CSV table of C-alpha atoms in Angstrom, one decimal:
chain,number,residue,atom,x,y,z
A,1,GLY,CA,-28.0,18.6,13.0
A,2,GLN,CA,-30.3,21.5,13.5
A,3,ASN,CA,-29.3,24.9,12.2
A,4,ILE,CA,-30.7,28.4,11.5
A,5,ASP,CA,-29.0,30.7,9.2
A,6,GLN,CA,-29.6,34.4,8.8
A,7,PRO,CA,-27.4,37.3,7.8
A,8,THR,CA,-25.3,38.9,10.5
A,9,GLU,CA,-26.0,42.5,9.7
A,10,MET,CA,-28.2,44.7,7.2
A,11,THR,CA,-28.4,48.4,6.7
A,12,ALA,CA,-31.4,50.2,5.4
A,13,THR,CA,-32.7,53.7,5.0
A,14,GLU,CA,-35.5,55.3,7.1
A,15,GLY,CA,-38.8,55.0,5.2
A,16,ALA,CA,-37.6,52.1,3.0
A,17,ILE,CA,-38.5,48.3,3.0
A,18,VAL,CA,-36.1,45.7,4.2
A,19,GLN,CA,-36.3,41.8,3.9
A,20,ILE,CA,-34.5,39.6,6.5
A,21,ASN,CA,-34.1,36.1,5.3
A,22,CYS,CA,-33.9,33.0,7.4
A,23,THR,CA,-33.2,29.3,6.4
A,24,TYR,CA,-33.7,26.4,8.8
A,25,GLN,CA,-33.0,22.8,9.2
A,26,THR,CA,-34.6,21.1,12.2
A,27,SER,CA,-35.5,17.6,13.4
A,28,GLY,CA,-39.3,18.0,12.9
A,29,PHE,CA,-40.9,21.4,12.4
A,30,ASN,CA,-43.7,23.0,14.4
A,31,GLY,CA,-43.5,26.6,13.2
A,32,LEU,CA,-41.2,29.6,12.8
A,33,PHE,CA,-41.0,32.6,15.0
A,34,TRP,CA,-39.6,36.1,14.7
A,35,TYR,CA,-38.4,38.1,17.6
A,36,GLN,CA,-37.1,41.7,17.9
A,37,GLN,CA,-34.3,42.4,20.3
A,38,HIS,CA,-33.0,45.9,21.1
A,39,ALA,CA,-29.6,46.2,22.4
A,40,GLY,CA,-29.3,45.2,26.1
A,41,GLU,CA,-33.0,44.2,26.2
A,42,ALA,CA,-35.0,40.9,26.1
A,43,PRO,CA,-36.4,39.5,22.8
A,44,THR,CA,-40.0,40.5,22.1
A,45,PHE,CA,-42.3,38.4,20.0
A,46,LEU,CA,-43.1,39.6,16.4
A,47,SER,CA,-44.7,36.8,14.4
A,48,TYR,CA,-45.3,33.1,14.2
A,49,ASN,CA,-45.9,31.0,10.9
A,50,VAL,CA,-46.8,27.4,10.7
A,51,LEU,CA,-48.5,27.3,7.3
A,52,ASP,CA,-46.9,28.4,4.0
A,53,GLY,CA,-47.6,31.9,3.1
A,54,LEU,CA,-47.5,35.4,4.2
A,55,GLU,CA,-48.8,36.8,7.5
A,56,GLU,CA,-49.2,40.5,7.8
A,57,LYS,CA,-49.2,42.5,11.0
A,58,GLY,CA,-49.1,46.3,10.4
A,59,ARG,CA,-45.6,47.3,9.1
A,60,PHE,CA,-44.3,43.9,9.6
A,61,SER,CA,-45.0,40.8,7.5
A,62,SER,CA,-43.5,37.3,7.7
A,63,PHE,CA,-43.4,34.5,5.1
A,64,LEU,CA,-42.8,30.8,5.3
A,65,SER,CA,-42.0,28.1,2.8
A,66,ARG,CA,-41.9,24.8,4.6
A,67,SER,CA,-40.7,22.9,1.5
A,68,LYS,CA,-37.7,25.2,1.1
A,69,GLY,CA,-37.0,25.6,4.8
A,70,TYR,CA,-37.1,29.3,4.4
A,71,SER,CA,-38.8,32.4,6.0
A,72,TYR,CA,-38.4,36.1,5.8
A,73,LEU,CA,-39.4,39.1,7.7
A,74,LEU,CA,-40.4,42.1,5.8
A,75,LEU,CA,-40.3,45.6,7.4
A,76,LYS,CA,-42.0,48.4,5.6
A,77,GLU,CA,-41.9,52.2,6.2
A,78,LEU,CA,-38.8,51.8,8.4
A,79,GLN,CA,-38.4,53.9,11.4
A,80,MET,CA,-35.2,54.7,13.4
A,81,LYS,CA,-36.8,52.7,16.4
A,82,ASP,CA,-36.6,49.6,14.1
A,83,SER,CA,-32.9,49.5,14.6
A,84,ALA,CA,-32.5,46.2,16.6
A,85,SER,CA,-31.5,42.6,16.1
A,86,TYR,CA,-34.1,40.3,14.5
A,87,LEU,CA,-34.0,36.6,15.7
A,88,CYS,CA,-35.4,33.8,13.7
A,89,ALA,CA,-36.3,30.7,15.7
A,90,ALA,CA,-37.8,27.3,14.5
A,91,SER,CA,-39.8,25.0,16.8
A,92,ASP,CA,-38.5,21.5,16.5
A,93,SER,CA,-40.2,18.1,17.0
A,94,ASN,CA,-40.0,18.6,20.8
A,95,TYR,CA,-41.5,22.2,20.5
A,96,GLN,CA,-38.2,23.7,21.5
A,97,LEU,CA,-36.9,26.7,19.7
A,98,ILE,CA,-33.8,26.5,17.7
A,99,TRP,CA,-32.5,30.1,17.5
A,100,GLY,CA,-30.4,31.9,14.9
A,101,ALA,CA,-27.8,34.3,16.0
A,102,GLY,CA,-29.9,37.3,14.9
A,103,THR,CA,-29.6,39.8,12.2
A,104,LYS,CA,-28.6,43.4,13.4
A,105,LEU,CA,-30.5,45.9,11.4
A,106,ILE,CA,-29.0,49.4,11.1
A,107,ILE,CA,-31.4,52.2,10.0
A,108,LYS,CA,-29.8,55.3,8.5
A,109,PRO,CA,-31.6,58.6,8.2
B,1,GLU,CA,-50.4,43.4,30.3
B,2,ALA,CA,-49.0,40.6,32.2
B,3,GLU,CA,-45.1,40.3,32.2
B,4,VAL,CA,-42.4,38.0,33.1
B,5,ALA,CA,-40.5,39.4,36.2
B,6,GLN,CA,-36.8,38.9,36.7
B,7,SER,CA,-34.3,40.0,39.3
B,8,PRO,CA,-31.7,41.3,39.7
B,9,ARG,CA,-31.4,43.2,36.4
B,10,TYR,CA,-27.6,43.5,36.8
B,11,LYS,CA,-25.1,41.5,38.8
B,12,ILE,CA,-21.4,41.8,39.1
B,13,THR,CA,-19.5,39.2,40.9
B,14,GLU,CA,-16.1,37.8,41.2
B,15,LYS,CA,-15.1,34.3,40.0
B,16,SER,CA,-15.6,31.5,42.4
B,17,GLN,CA,-18.6,33.4,44.1
B,18,ALA,CA,-22.1,32.1,44.1
B,19,VAL,CA,-24.9,33.9,42.2
B,20,ALA,CA,-28.6,33.4,42.0
B,21,PHE,CA,-31.2,34.7,39.7
B,22,TRP,CA,-35.0,34.8,40.1
B,23,CYS,CA,-37.9,34.6,37.7
B,24,ASP,CA,-41.6,35.0,38.1
B,25,PRO,CA,-43.6,33.9,34.9
B,26,ILE,CA,-46.8,35.3,33.6
B,27,SER,CA,-49.6,33.9,35.8
B,28,GLY,CA,-51.0,30.7,34.5
B,29,HIS,CA,-48.1,29.8,32.4
B,30,ALA,CA,-47.1,26.3,33.0
B,31,THR,CA,-43.8,26.2,31.0
B,32,LEU,CA,-40.7,28.2,32.1
B,33,TYR,CA,-37.4,28.4,30.3
B,34,TRP,CA,-33.9,29.7,31.4
B,35,TYR,CA,-31.7,30.9,28.5
B,36,ARG,CA,-28.2,32.1,28.4
B,37,GLN,CA,-27.4,34.7,25.7
B,38,ILE,CA,-23.8,35.7,24.8
B,39,LEU,CA,-23.5,39.0,22.9
B,40,GLY,CA,-24.0,38.5,19.1
B,41,GLN,CA,-25.5,35.1,19.5
B,42,GLY,CA,-29.0,33.6,19.8
B,43,PRO,CA,-30.4,32.4,23.2
B,44,GLU,CA,-29.2,29.0,24.3
B,45,LEU,CA,-31.7,26.9,26.3
B,46,LEU,CA,-30.3,25.9,29.8
B,47,VAL,CA,-33.4,24.3,31.3
B,48,GLN,CA,-37.1,24.0,30.6
B,49,PHE,CA,-39.7,23.3,33.3
B,50,GLN,CA,-43.2,22.0,32.8
B,51,ASP,CA,-45.0,22.9,36.1
B,52,GLU,CA,-42.4,21.9,38.7
B,53,SER,CA,-40.8,19.2,36.6
B,54,VAL,CA,-37.7,19.5,34.5
B,55,VAL,CA,-38.4,18.7,30.9
B,56,ASP,CA,-34.9,19.4,29.4
B,57,ASP,CA,-31.7,20.4,31.2
B,58,SER,CA,-29.3,18.7,28.7
B,59,GLN,CA,-27.4,22.0,28.1
B,60,LEU,CA,-27.2,22.9,31.8
B,61,PRO,CA,-23.6,22.6,33.2
B,62,LYS,CA,-24.7,20.6,36.1
B,63,ASP,CA,-21.3,20.8,37.9
B,64,ARG,CA,-22.0,24.4,38.6
B,65,PHE,CA,-25.4,25.3,37.6
B,66,SER,CA,-28.7,24.4,39.3
B,67,ALA,CA,-32.3,25.3,38.8
B,68,GLU,CA,-35.5,24.8,40.7
B,69,ARG,CA,-39.2,25.6,40.4
B,70,LEU,CA,-40.4,24.1,43.7
B,71,LYS,CA,-44.2,25.1,43.5
B,72,GLY,CA,-44.4,25.3,39.8
B,73,VAL,CA,-44.6,29.1,39.8
B,74,ASP,CA,-41.4,31.1,40.3
B,75,SER,CA,-37.9,29.8,39.6
B,76,THR,CA,-34.3,30.2,40.7
B,77,LEU,CA,-31.2,29.7,38.7
B,78,LYS,CA,-28.0,29.4,40.7
B,79,ILE,CA,-24.3,29.3,39.6
B,80,GLN,CA,-21.7,28.1,42.0
B,81,PRO,CA,-18.9,28.8,41.6
B,82,ALA,CA,-19.1,31.5,38.9
B,83,GLU,CA,-16.4,31.5,36.2
B,84,LEU,CA,-15.3,34.2,33.8
B,85,GLY,CA,-17.0,32.5,30.9
B,86,ASP,CA,-20.4,32.7,32.6
B,87,SER,CA,-20.6,36.4,31.8
B,88,ALA,CA,-23.8,36.8,29.6
B,89,MET,CA,-27.4,37.7,29.7
B,90,TYR,CA,-29.6,35.3,31.5
B,91,LEU,CA,-33.1,35.3,30.2
B,92,CYS,CA,-36.3,33.7,31.6
B,93,ALA,CA,-39.2,33.1,29.4
B,94,SER,CA,-42.7,31.5,30.0
B,95,SER,CA,-45.5,30.0,27.8
B,96,TYR,CA,-48.9,28.7,28.4
B,97,ARG,CA,-48.4,25.1,27.7
B,98,GLY,CA,-45.1,24.7,25.8
B,99,ASP,CA,-46.6,23.1,22.8
B,100,TRP,CA,-46.6,24.1,19.1
B,101,THR,CA,-49.0,27.0,19.1
B,102,ASP,CA,-47.2,28.6,22.1
B,103,THR,CA,-45.4,31.8,22.1
B,104,GLN,CA,-42.6,32.4,24.6
B,105,TYR,CA,-42.6,35.7,26.5
B,106,PHE,CA,-39.4,37.0,27.8
B,107,GLY,CA,-38.5,38.8,31.0
B,108,PRO,CA,-36.0,41.8,31.0
B,109,GLY,CA,-33.1,39.5,31.7
B,110,THR,CA,-30.2,39.6,34.2
B,111,ARG,CA,-26.9,40.8,32.9
B,112,LEU,CA,-24.1,39.0,34.7
B,113,THR,CA,-20.5,40.2,34.7
B,114,VAL,CA,-17.8,37.9,36.4
B,115,LEU,CA,-14.6,39.6,37.2
């Protein structure tokens, strides 16, 4: 079957660094997406990885290991506005997204 | 910046009533998706359109849900009759082609409450 696993909730301190992990099992693989979702709002696109390695975009970076079925999202210099859920989604052989349940990130001052 | 439009933003209805949601994708986007998201879960794909054709509606409860995209642009999702378990956020997303390099962009969603 197809499955995405990510932690339910994480807590971090303002100004710190946090890494949100995601493991996936899909029928075929066409890339890994990360989305941010604030409470009551729609998901917004953060990053896309299809090749192994690290993609950096400002304070956010995303890593992919295809052989391990593993990705992480790294958030640096955390700000209070980063408090949100972070959704991991893998694109399967039909280019449909298989979504994780999301990781709720709580930022403390 | 182009956005996906959805209406209404909020809808409260009683069970057994009919409800309809509207979505206007980003101009030029051929692929349109309707998702349902229950609090604390990831989005669940209900139906995917490529232009005016349904690509996948395998998870759409067809006894009560229907979706159309008649001219390949905007789309309507209908529920009739609504049930208590339909309370959720209904999200519309669009992408340029729907293939592997594509990013899905989401509208603001419709929060449905069924009483």
